[in-house]
Tab-separated table of C-alpha atoms in Angstrom:
chain	number	residue	atom	x	y	z
A	1	MET	CA	76.892	203.455	44.186
A	2	ALA	CA	73.444	204.891	43.528
A	3	GLU	CA	73.220	207.539	40.889
A	4	GLU	CA	72.457	211.016	42.136
A	5	GLU	CA	68.922	212.146	41.519
A	6	ILE	CA	68.796	214.640	38.652
A	7	LEU	CA	66.548	217.525	39.528
A	8	PRO	CA	64.531	219.153	36.730
A	9	VAL	CA	65.911	222.440	35.456
A	10	VAL	CA	63.711	225.339	36.508
A	11	THR	CA	63.425	227.910	33.721
A	12	PHE	CA	61.830	231.316	33.514
A	13	GLY	CA	59.236	229.990	31.085
A	14	ASN	CA	58.254	227.079	33.333
A	15	LEU	CA	57.823	229.391	36.332
A	16	MET	CA	55.678	231.796	34.295
A	17	THR	CA	53.493	228.955	33.027
A	18	GLU	CA	53.021	227.482	36.502
A	19	GLY	CA	52.340	230.894	38.076
A	20	THR	CA	49.765	231.785	35.429
A	21	ALA	CA	47.994	228.448	35.868
A	22	LEU	CA	47.883	228.881	39.664
A	23	SER	CA	46.554	232.426	39.320
A	24	ARG	CA	43.766	231.267	37.013
A	25	ARG	CA	42.749	228.711	39.633
A	26	GLY	CA	42.596	231.469	42.250
A	27	GLN	CA	45.741	230.339	44.111
A	28	HIS	CA	47.277	233.810	44.003
A	29	VAL	CA	49.648	233.395	46.969
A	30	LYS	CA	51.293	230.343	45.392
A	31	ALA	CA	51.357	232.118	42.047
A	32	LEU	CA	53.260	235.005	43.644
A	33	ASP	CA	56.038	232.611	44.685
A	34	CYS	CA	56.427	231.477	41.077
A	35	PHE	CA	56.556	235.046	39.751
A	36	ASN	CA	59.061	236.031	42.463
A	37	ASP	CA	61.337	233.147	41.445
A	38	ALA	CA	60.898	234.008	37.764
A	39	LEU	CA	62.013	237.584	38.399
A	40	LYS	CA	65.107	236.284	40.160
A	41	LEU	CA	66.043	234.538	36.910
A	42	ARG	CA	65.106	237.454	34.689
A	43	ALA	CA	65.064	240.647	36.739
A	44	GLY	CA	62.913	243.459	35.424
A	45	ASP	CA	61.000	241.370	32.854
A	46	LYS	CA	58.083	243.649	32.063
A	47	ARG	CA	55.564	240.914	31.255
A	48	CYS	CA	56.325	239.067	34.468
A	49	LEU	CA	55.987	242.325	36.417
A	50	VAL	CA	52.550	242.970	34.889
A	51	THR	CA	51.434	239.419	35.674
A	52	ARG	CA	52.627	239.744	39.274
A	53	SER	CA	50.911	243.137	39.508
A	54	LYS	CA	47.616	241.484	38.526
A	55	CYS	CA	48.206	238.886	41.219
A	56	PHE	CA	48.803	241.556	43.869
A	57	LEU	CA	45.638	243.330	42.749
A	58	LYS	CA	43.597	240.142	43.156
A	59	LEU	CA	44.920	239.906	46.716
A	60	GLY	CA	43.957	243.534	47.423
A	61	ASP	CA	47.580	244.702	47.708
A	62	THR	CA	47.209	247.820	45.563
A	63	GLU	CA	50.502	249.352	46.721
A	64	ASN	CA	52.667	246.507	45.414
A	65	SER	CA	50.438	246.167	42.367
A	66	LEU	CA	51.133	249.787	41.454
A	67	LYS	CA	54.880	249.363	42.076
A	68	ASP	CA	55.073	246.427	39.668
A	69	ALA	CA	52.978	248.204	37.038
A	70	GLU	CA	55.255	251.255	37.189
A	71	ALA	CA	58.369	249.048	37.112
A	72	SER	CA	57.127	247.405	33.887
A	73	LEU	CA	57.113	250.854	32.255
A	74	GLN	CA	60.631	251.890	33.268
A	75	SER	CA	62.343	250.503	30.166
A	76	ASP	CA	59.413	251.117	27.796
A	77	GLN	CA	56.944	253.912	28.563
A	78	THR	CA	54.746	252.759	25.651
A	79	PHE	CA	54.306	249.165	26.874
A	80	PRO	CA	50.501	248.780	26.492
A	81	GLU	CA	49.980	246.019	29.071
A	82	GLY	CA	51.925	248.037	31.641
A	83	LEU	CA	49.872	251.172	30.927
A	84	TYR	CA	46.629	249.239	31.233
A	85	GLN	CA	47.669	247.534	34.460
A	86	LYS	CA	48.729	250.856	36.005
A	87	ALA	CA	45.380	252.389	35.003
A	88	GLU	CA	43.460	249.426	36.445
A	89	THR	CA	45.354	249.635	39.735
A	90	LEU	CA	44.788	253.390	40.021
A	91	TYR	CA	41.099	252.857	39.278
A	92	THR	CA	40.846	250.231	42.023
A	93	MET	CA	42.568	252.641	44.424
A	94	GLY	CA	39.905	255.245	43.620
A	95	ASP	CA	42.318	257.596	41.767
A	96	PHE	CA	39.940	257.855	38.823
A	97	GLU	CA	41.482	261.002	37.297
A	98	PHE	CA	44.983	259.488	37.130
A	99	ALA	CA	43.550	256.202	35.867
A	100	LEU	CA	41.800	258.125	33.079
A	101	VAL	CA	45.128	259.662	32.027
A	102	PHE	CA	46.725	256.243	31.513
A	103	TYR	CA	43.642	254.758	29.834
A	104	HIS	CA	43.818	257.642	27.344
A	105	ARG	CA	47.574	257.194	26.868
A	106	GLY	CA	47.120	253.508	26.119
A	107	GLN	CA	44.185	254.176	23.799
A	108	ARG	CA	46.251	256.624	21.751
A	109	LEU	CA	49.076	254.096	21.418
A	110	ARG	CA	46.888	251.048	20.804
A	111	PRO	CA	43.450	252.077	19.480
A	112	ASP	CA	42.845	248.465	18.444
A	113	MET	CA	42.783	247.339	22.095
A	114	HIS	CA	39.138	247.939	23.065
A	115	LYS	CA	39.831	247.494	26.780
A	116	PHE	CA	41.417	250.967	26.882
A	117	GLN	CA	38.190	252.541	25.570
A	118	LEU	CA	36.157	250.569	28.100
A	119	GLY	CA	38.519	251.829	30.811
A	120	ILE	CA	38.018	255.424	29.645
A	121	ASN	CA	34.250	254.982	29.790
A	122	LYS	CA	34.177	253.578	33.323
A	123	ALA	CA	36.718	256.117	34.652
A	124	GLU	CA	34.737	259.044	33.206
A	125	GLU	CA	31.536	257.647	34.693
A	126	ALA	CA	33.194	257.215	38.096
A	127	ILE	CA	34.466	260.807	38.032
A	128	VAL	CA	31.018	262.168	37.158
A	129	ASN	CA	29.483	260.043	39.911
A	130	CYS	CA	31.965	261.501	42.393
A	131	ILE	CA	31.724	265.202	41.603
A	132	GLY	CA	28.673	265.556	39.381
A	133	ASN	CA	28.538	268.002	36.500
A	134	PRO	CA	29.788	271.406	37.761
A	135	SER	CA	27.919	273.350	35.054
A	136	LEU	CA	24.619	272.130	36.439
A	137	VAL	CA	25.243	273.149	40.035
A	138	LYS	CA	23.167	276.231	40.855
A	139	LEU	CA	23.051	278.000	44.201
A	140	GLU	CA	19.592	279.278	45.127
A	141	SER	CA	18.467	281.467	48.048
A	142	LYS	CA	14.881	280.356	48.491
A	143	GLY	CA	13.054	280.282	51.817
A	144	ASP	CA	14.160	281.660	55.178
A	145	LEU	CA	17.840	281.607	55.970
A	146	CYS	CA	18.744	281.668	59.662
A	147	PHE	CA	22.216	282.817	60.704
A	148	VAL	CA	23.190	282.010	64.247
A	149	SER	CA	25.935	284.099	65.771
A	150	ARG	CA	28.835	282.538	67.624
A	151	GLN	CA	27.545	284.011	70.877
A	152	ALA	CA	24.171	282.379	70.352
A	153	GLU	CA	25.867	279.077	69.576
A	154	SER	CA	27.912	279.222	72.762
A	155	ARG	CA	24.751	279.806	74.818
A	156	LYS	CA	23.108	276.663	73.517
A	157	ASP	CA	22.651	273.947	76.044
A	158	GLU	CA	24.977	270.992	75.524
A	159	LYS	CA	22.081	268.567	75.710
A	160	GLN	CA	20.145	270.483	73.114
A	161	GLN	CA	23.225	270.633	70.883
A	162	ASN	CA	23.633	266.854	70.948
A	163	LYS	CA	19.954	266.112	70.523
A	164	LEU	CA	18.959	264.836	67.091
A	165	THR	CA	16.175	266.703	65.359
A	166	LYS	CA	13.496	264.906	63.402
A	167	ASP	CA	15.180	265.751	60.115
A	168	GLN	CA	18.523	264.480	61.368
A	169	LYS	CA	16.956	261.195	62.442
A	170	GLN	CA	15.457	260.774	58.994
A	171	MET	CA	18.800	261.557	57.414
A	172	LYS	CA	20.536	259.019	59.648
A	173	LYS	CA	17.959	256.401	58.722
A	174	LYS	CA	18.434	257.201	55.032
A	175	ASN	CA	22.210	256.969	55.349
A	176	ALA	CA	21.914	253.585	57.056
A	177	LYS	CA	19.767	252.330	54.186
A	178	THR	CA	22.301	253.562	51.641
A	179	GLU	CA	25.150	251.971	53.594
A	180	ARG	CA	23.262	248.664	53.771
A	181	GLN	CA	22.857	248.649	49.989
A	182	LEU	CA	26.490	249.569	49.384
A	183	LEU	CA	28.019	247.003	51.759
A	184	GLY	CA	25.536	244.200	51.061
A	185	GLU	CA	26.295	241.179	53.227
A	186	LEU	CA	29.131	243.050	54.938
A	187	TYR	CA	26.642	245.496	56.507
A	188	ALA	CA	25.683	242.916	59.170
A	189	ASP	CA	29.371	242.584	60.068
A	190	LYS	CA	29.689	246.348	60.497
A	191	VAL	CA	26.629	246.465	62.768
A	192	TYR	CA	28.057	243.605	64.848
A	193	LEU	CA	31.437	245.331	65.230
A	194	GLU	CA	29.786	248.594	66.284
A	195	LYS	CA	27.815	246.719	68.953
A	196	LEU	CA	31.026	245.149	70.232
A	197	LEU	CA	32.488	248.628	70.781
A	198	LYS	CA	29.836	249.285	73.416
A	199	ASP	CA	31.124	246.368	75.516
A	200	GLU	CA	33.891	248.302	77.314
A	201	ASP	CA	35.135	245.373	79.394
A	202	PHE	CA	35.565	243.131	76.364
A	203	MET	CA	37.274	245.910	74.405
A	204	GLN	CA	40.038	246.167	77.030
A	205	THR	CA	41.005	242.492	76.698
A	206	ASN	CA	43.948	241.267	74.626
A	207	THR	CA	44.375	238.388	72.187
A	208	LYS	CA	46.946	235.606	72.693
A	209	GLN	CA	49.332	237.584	70.509
A	210	GLY	CA	48.984	240.629	72.767
A	211	VAL	CA	46.859	242.702	70.392
A	212	LYS	CA	44.037	244.729	71.927
A	213	VAL	CA	40.563	243.660	70.827
A	214	VAL	CA	39.496	247.298	70.487
A	215	ASP	CA	42.251	247.855	67.888
A	216	LEU	CA	41.092	244.873	65.850
A	217	VAL	CA	37.462	246.018	65.950
A	218	LEU	CA	38.355	249.593	64.954
A	219	ASP	CA	40.489	248.303	62.077
A	220	GLY	CA	37.577	246.207	60.854
A	221	ILE	CA	35.155	249.138	60.993
A	222	SER	CA	37.681	251.381	59.224
A	223	TYR	CA	38.091	248.837	56.435
A	224	LEU	CA	34.319	248.543	55.936
A	225	ASN	CA	33.958	252.332	55.879
A	226	ASN	CA	36.641	252.544	53.191
A	227	ARG	CA	34.832	249.893	51.136
A	228	ARG	CA	31.573	251.814	51.517
A	229	ASP	CA	33.158	255.076	50.370
A	230	PHE	CA	34.878	253.384	47.455
A	231	TRP	CA	31.716	251.792	46.085
A	232	GLN	CA	29.783	254.998	46.621
A	233	GLN	CA	32.351	256.846	44.519
A	234	GLN	CA	32.237	254.327	41.712
A	235	LYS	CA	28.455	253.958	41.463
A	236	PRO	CA	26.305	255.738	44.020
A	237	ILE	CA	22.888	254.264	44.584
A	238	TYR	CA	21.019	257.511	44.921
A	239	ALA	CA	20.039	259.484	41.829
A	240	ARG	CA	22.067	262.623	41.251
A	241	VAL	CA	20.231	265.929	41.189
A	242	TYR	CA	21.879	266.983	37.945
A	243	ASP	CA	20.490	263.881	36.184
A	244	ARG	CA	16.941	264.938	37.087
A	245	LYS	CA	17.689	268.529	36.039
A	246	ARG	CA	19.008	267.353	32.706
A	247	LEU	CA	15.876	265.339	31.992
A	248	GLN	CA	13.509	268.089	33.089
A	249	GLN	CA	15.210	270.940	31.261
A	250	GLY	CA	16.051	268.992	28.101
A	251	TRP	CA	19.739	269.727	28.436
A	252	LYS	CA	21.517	269.507	25.068
A	253	LYS	CA	24.668	267.445	24.864
A	254	GLU	CA	27.870	269.302	24.164
A	255	GLN	CA	30.088	268.472	21.214
A	256	LYS	CA	32.540	266.557	23.376
A	257	ARG	CA	29.749	264.404	24.725
A	258	LYS	CA	28.535	263.804	21.168
A	259	THR	CA	32.004	262.726	20.093
A	260	SER	CA	32.294	260.444	23.106
A	261	ASP	CA	28.926	258.878	22.285
A	262	ILE	CA	29.953	258.294	18.674
A	263	VAL	CA	33.221	256.653	19.713
A	264	ARG	CA	31.370	254.508	22.252
A	265	SER	CA	28.824	253.550	19.585
A	266	ILE	CA	31.598	252.604	17.155
A	267	ALA	CA	33.337	250.448	19.774
A	268	LYS	CA	30.023	248.678	20.470
A	269	ASP	CA	29.416	248.093	16.740
A	270	LEU	CA	32.921	246.673	16.299
A	271	GLU	CA	32.315	244.290	19.180
A	272	ASP	CA	29.019	243.207	17.584
A	273	ILE	CA	30.760	242.639	14.241
A	274	GLU	CA	33.446	240.471	15.834
A	275	LEU	CA	30.852	238.618	17.928
A	276	LEU	CA	28.740	237.813	14.858
A	277	LEU	CA	31.796	236.369	13.109
A	278	ALA	CA	32.741	234.347	16.205
A	279	ARG	CA	29.227	232.881	16.305
A	280	GLY	CA	29.455	231.786	12.687
A	281	SER	CA	27.304	234.560	11.162
A	282	ALA	CA	29.996	235.673	8.708
A	283	GLU	CA	27.566	237.073	6.131
A	284	GLU	CA	25.735	239.230	8.672
A	285	SER	CA	29.065	240.356	10.177
A	286	CYS	CA	30.274	241.419	6.722
A	287	ARG	CA	27.062	243.349	5.944
A	288	LYS	CA	27.175	245.178	9.289
A	289	ALA	CA	30.828	246.168	8.760
A	290	GLU	CA	30.112	247.447	5.219
A	291	ARG	CA	27.130	249.495	6.472
A	292	MET	CA	29.245	250.973	9.231
A	293	LEU	CA	31.997	251.886	6.732
A	294	LYS	CA	29.484	253.837	4.616
A	295	LYS	CA	27.927	255.442	7.686
A	296	MET	CA	31.308	256.645	8.918
A	297	GLN	CA	31.843	258.651	5.722
A	298	GLY	CA	29.094	261.039	6.847
A	299	TRP	CA	30.839	261.942	10.110
A	300	ALA	CA	33.166	264.918	10.465
A	301	ASP	CA	36.831	264.438	11.356
A	302	ASP	CA	36.427	266.127	14.748
A	303	GLU	CA	33.611	263.710	15.616
A	304	VAL	CA	35.765	260.666	14.818
A	305	PRO	CA	39.394	261.623	15.590
A	306	ASN	CA	40.748	258.127	14.828
A	307	ARG	CA	38.957	257.728	11.479
A	308	ASN	CA	41.985	256.163	9.729
A	309	GLU	CA	42.423	253.461	12.358
A	310	LEU	CA	38.704	252.652	12.302
A	311	THR	CA	38.608	252.495	8.504
A	312	GLY	CA	41.436	249.967	8.446
A	313	ASN	CA	39.836	248.000	11.275
A	314	LEU	CA	36.573	247.723	9.335
A	315	TYR	CA	38.358	246.531	6.182
A	316	SER	CA	40.039	243.928	8.372
A	317	CYS	CA	36.669	242.768	9.757
A	318	ILE	CA	35.201	242.586	6.248
A	319	GLY	CA	38.191	240.561	5.035
A	320	ASN	CA	37.901	238.105	7.940
A	321	ALA	CA	34.191	237.616	7.223
A	322	GLN	CA	34.867	237.089	3.499
A	323	LEU	CA	37.541	234.525	4.356
A	324	ALA	CA	35.052	232.650	6.548
A	325	MET	CA	32.571	232.649	3.624
A	326	GLY	CA	35.231	231.248	1.275
A	327	GLN	CA	35.513	234.452	-0.781
A	328	MET	CA	39.316	234.296	-0.943
A	329	GLU	CA	40.083	236.917	-3.591
A	330	ALA	CA	37.627	239.392	-2.024
A	331	ALA	CA	39.202	238.772	1.401
A	332	LEU	CA	42.659	239.366	-0.064
A	333	GLN	CA	41.503	242.681	-1.524
A	334	SER	CA	39.918	243.844	1.753
A	335	HIS	CA	43.029	243.026	3.790
A	336	GLN	CA	45.157	244.798	1.150
A	337	MET	CA	42.963	247.916	1.673
A	338	ASP	CA	43.669	247.605	5.414
A	339	LEU	CA	47.414	247.393	4.698
A	340	ASP	CA	47.356	250.394	2.315
A	341	CYS	CA	45.499	252.485	4.897
A	342	ALA	CA	48.010	251.520	7.614
A	343	ARG	CA	51.020	252.373	5.425
A	344	GLN	CA	49.589	255.738	4.318
A	345	ASN	CA	48.959	256.807	7.921
A	346	GLY	CA	52.024	255.259	9.571
A	347	LEU	CA	50.172	252.739	11.776
A	348	PRO	CA	52.598	249.894	12.608
A	349	ASP	CA	50.095	247.854	14.625
A	350	ALA	CA	47.559	247.954	11.813
A	351	MET	CA	50.313	247.016	9.317
A	352	SER	CA	51.171	243.997	11.459
A	353	ARG	CA	47.513	242.935	11.594
A	354	ALA	CA	47.015	243.323	7.826
A	355	LEU	CA	50.197	241.396	6.936
A	356	ASP	CA	49.103	238.616	9.281
A	357	ASN	CA	45.687	238.352	7.592
A	358	ILE	CA	47.091	238.529	4.051
A	359	GLY	CA	49.513	235.726	4.890
A	360	HIS	CA	46.632	233.556	6.133
A	361	VAL	CA	44.673	234.087	2.901
A	362	TYR	CA	47.695	233.202	0.772
A	363	ALA	CA	48.225	230.050	2.853
A	364	ARG	CA	44.565	229.052	2.429
A	365	LEU	CA	44.922	229.542	-1.329
A	366	GLY	CA	47.993	227.296	-1.365
A	367	ARG	CA	50.252	230.171	-2.425
A	368	PHE	CA	52.789	229.309	0.244
A	369	GLN	CA	55.756	231.320	-1.038
A	370	GLN	CA	53.650	234.510	-1.093
A	371	ALA	CA	52.467	233.706	2.445
A	372	ILE	CA	56.097	233.304	3.538
A	373	ASN	CA	57.115	236.622	1.952
A	374	THR	CA	54.210	238.414	3.652
A	375	TRP	CA	54.847	236.932	7.101
A	376	GLU	CA	58.606	237.557	6.889
A	377	GLU	CA	57.772	241.238	6.304
A	378	LYS	CA	55.754	241.132	9.534
A	379	ILE	CA	58.595	239.718	11.711
A	380	PRO	CA	60.110	243.132	12.691
A	381	LEU	CA	56.628	244.318	13.748
A	382	ALA	CA	56.036	241.425	16.176
A	383	GLN	CA	55.767	242.820	19.710
A	384	SER	CA	56.099	239.749	21.908
A	385	SER	CA	57.789	236.376	22.060
A	386	LEU	CA	54.404	234.680	21.855
A	387	GLU	CA	53.549	236.510	18.623
A	388	LYS	CA	56.923	235.480	17.181
A	389	ALA	CA	56.307	231.882	18.255
A	390	TRP	CA	53.196	231.422	16.128
A	391	LEU	CA	54.592	233.582	13.299
A	392	PHE	CA	57.741	231.451	13.004
A	393	HIS	CA	55.578	228.326	13.232
A	394	GLU	CA	53.340	229.427	10.340
A	395	ILE	CA	56.350	230.295	8.147
A	396	GLY	CA	57.937	226.931	8.968
A	397	ARG	CA	54.691	225.147	8.143
A	398	CYS	CA	54.630	226.824	4.704
A	399	TYR	CA	58.228	225.777	4.043
A	400	LEU	CA	57.261	222.211	4.967
A	401	GLU	CA	54.403	222.355	2.432
A	402	LEU	CA	56.956	223.450	-0.188
A	403	HIS	CA	59.150	220.467	0.835
A	404	LYS	CA	61.941	222.772	2.022
A	405	ALA	CA	62.591	220.760	5.156
A	406	GLU	CA	65.766	222.519	6.319
A	407	ALA	CA	64.092	225.948	6.322
A	408	ALA	CA	61.046	224.405	8.039
A	409	GLN	CA	63.288	222.938	10.764
A	410	ASP	CA	65.072	226.275	11.292
A	411	TYR	CA	61.816	228.188	11.722
A	412	GLY	CA	60.435	225.434	13.946
A	413	GLN	CA	63.412	225.824	16.285
A	414	LYS	CA	62.969	229.625	16.280
A	415	SER	CA	59.324	229.117	17.172
A	416	LEU	CA	60.272	226.730	19.984
A	417	GLN	CA	62.778	229.220	21.410
A	418	SER	CA	60.232	232.080	21.385
A	419	ALA	CA	57.549	229.896	22.959
A	420	ALA	CA	59.980	228.859	25.705
A	421	GLU	CA	60.817	232.523	26.406
A	422	GLU	CA	57.105	233.232	26.824
A	423	GLY	CA	56.500	230.069	28.855
A	424	ASP	CA	53.666	228.971	26.559
A	425	VAL	CA	53.366	225.155	26.621
A	426	GLU	CA	50.863	224.943	23.754
A	427	TRP	CA	53.112	226.705	21.243
A	428	GLN	CA	56.117	224.755	22.502
A	429	LEU	CA	54.108	221.666	21.572
A	430	HIS	CA	53.256	222.945	18.058
A	431	ALA	CA	56.858	224.002	17.397
A	432	THR	CA	58.280	220.664	18.594
A	433	VAL	CA	55.906	218.747	16.300
A	434	LEU	CA	56.914	220.962	13.360
A	435	VAL	CA	60.626	220.313	14.026
A	436	ALA	CA	59.952	216.557	14.257
A	437	GLN	CA	58.006	216.535	10.988
A	438	ALA	CA	60.791	218.440	9.228
A	439	GLN	CA	63.305	215.908	10.548
A	440	VAL	CA	61.190	213.091	9.100
A	441	GLU	CA	61.402	214.847	5.706
A	442	LEU	CA	65.186	215.043	6.195
A	443	LYS	CA	65.205	211.314	7.135
A	444	ASP	CA	66.732	212.138	10.513
A	445	TYR	CA	64.457	209.591	12.167
A	446	ARG	CA	66.288	209.337	15.493
A	447	SER	CA	65.979	213.084	16.162
A	448	ALA	CA	62.387	213.033	14.923
A	449	ILE	CA	61.438	210.297	17.426
A	450	MET	CA	63.073	212.209	20.281
A	451	ASN	CA	61.142	215.377	19.392
A	452	PHE	CA	57.847	213.497	19.039
A	453	GLU	CA	58.443	212.076	22.529
A	454	ARG	CA	59.118	215.603	23.851
A	455	ALA	CA	55.931	216.778	22.163
A	456	LEU	CA	53.993	213.960	23.821
A	457	GLU	CA	55.251	215.039	27.249
A	458	LYS	CA	54.099	218.589	26.563
A	459	ALA	CA	50.741	217.332	25.245
A	460	LYS	CA	50.120	215.607	28.587
A	461	LEU	CA	50.189	219.045	30.239
A	462	LEU	CA	47.263	220.131	28.060
A	463	PRO	CA	43.704	218.766	28.472
A	464	SER	CA	43.533	217.231	24.956
A	465	GLU	CA	43.547	213.461	24.463
A	466	ALA	CA	43.130	213.942	20.699
A	467	THR	CA	46.469	215.782	20.534
A	468	GLN	CA	48.217	213.006	22.475
A	469	ASN	CA	46.724	210.310	20.249
A	470	SER	CA	47.733	212.226	17.139
A	471	ILE	CA	51.364	212.458	18.301
A	472	ILE	CA	51.424	208.785	19.269
A	473	ALA	CA	50.086	207.856	15.826
């Protein structure tokens, strides 16, 4: 009798991994199916809801995108990814004021996440583009003003009332030009649909499904008009009158604007510092961060409301640059300054970052027990399963270096469990290899071989032949 075919077990992590991969390839409809199935296994998972919300947004379904974003915040109103996704959805819907509220809320909770500041900047710009600056609007009564009574209006000839004046024709021509620039390639489609409306006989026909052609054409025109209005709100092509007034009159920036400019400048400098380090210019990155730290001392507290967070962030950048230059003791001191600043001001996210960096420096110095102690202090501050996955892996790796194989195996299994919860194949691979290596130390060769084989299967899912060859070896 033939053995029954054993179907693979579908887990929440596998569905999340597959859905994320499909979404990255642009196959959002298929990705939605994976996220729907994942939520059946783990209803209300906030990270899955945010991921599905992003998928809905890519498909233009803002209503469901907003529902998922709000659902991700039901159990935790401070969930940063949920706040950001809700703000992004509101921004796409054109609700710039509400989007700004949630960008600000996220920025207050997680000042280290620069995307919230970028969201604030674009939402503020969109609002100004929509309504202009009210303080610069001035009503003037120059020239002749003609008031036509209702009786005079009623006596106007209907033909004369419908006739376009020269000015109106120019305005219509100008509006058409603006619309063409806003819609781009879609403008030709709008013109074509408007021409179709004039064909009355064709408009009265029905499709095979029984839908009137006129309804389809009107829906298409309505959609294009909505797109036009949306893009005009976000970034109008014409120059605003108040911009010209400001340049001509030498309008002085208010204190709030000055503060906003300083914060925007700081965010740009921090990005430059991180970019320099990423490009391998550690020395230049370090110098720029040190200059910025000195420069910030000359600013008042009301100009830089999050001074403490920025100070710690700069010490962190300096420490990372010093580590890249091989200046281990200096890097350790800089990251300790970051940690002291975070503890004094009650900043848990900054504490987590500093403990992470200090642990890395200790590990590079070969002081593995101190690295373990530092990272174990960070465990309660970890905010996601993915963060726990690599944290447990690093602790286990240090125990392996100290030839404490049992502890290394325990942390490797914890790392594997966290990676599986997150659905991250890469960290599942690292954790499985760590467990296998610990089992070799324990001379449990049979279990080690089984785990190396599992690791090889996971390595085949990643585009890295070197990793596969390393596991085989």
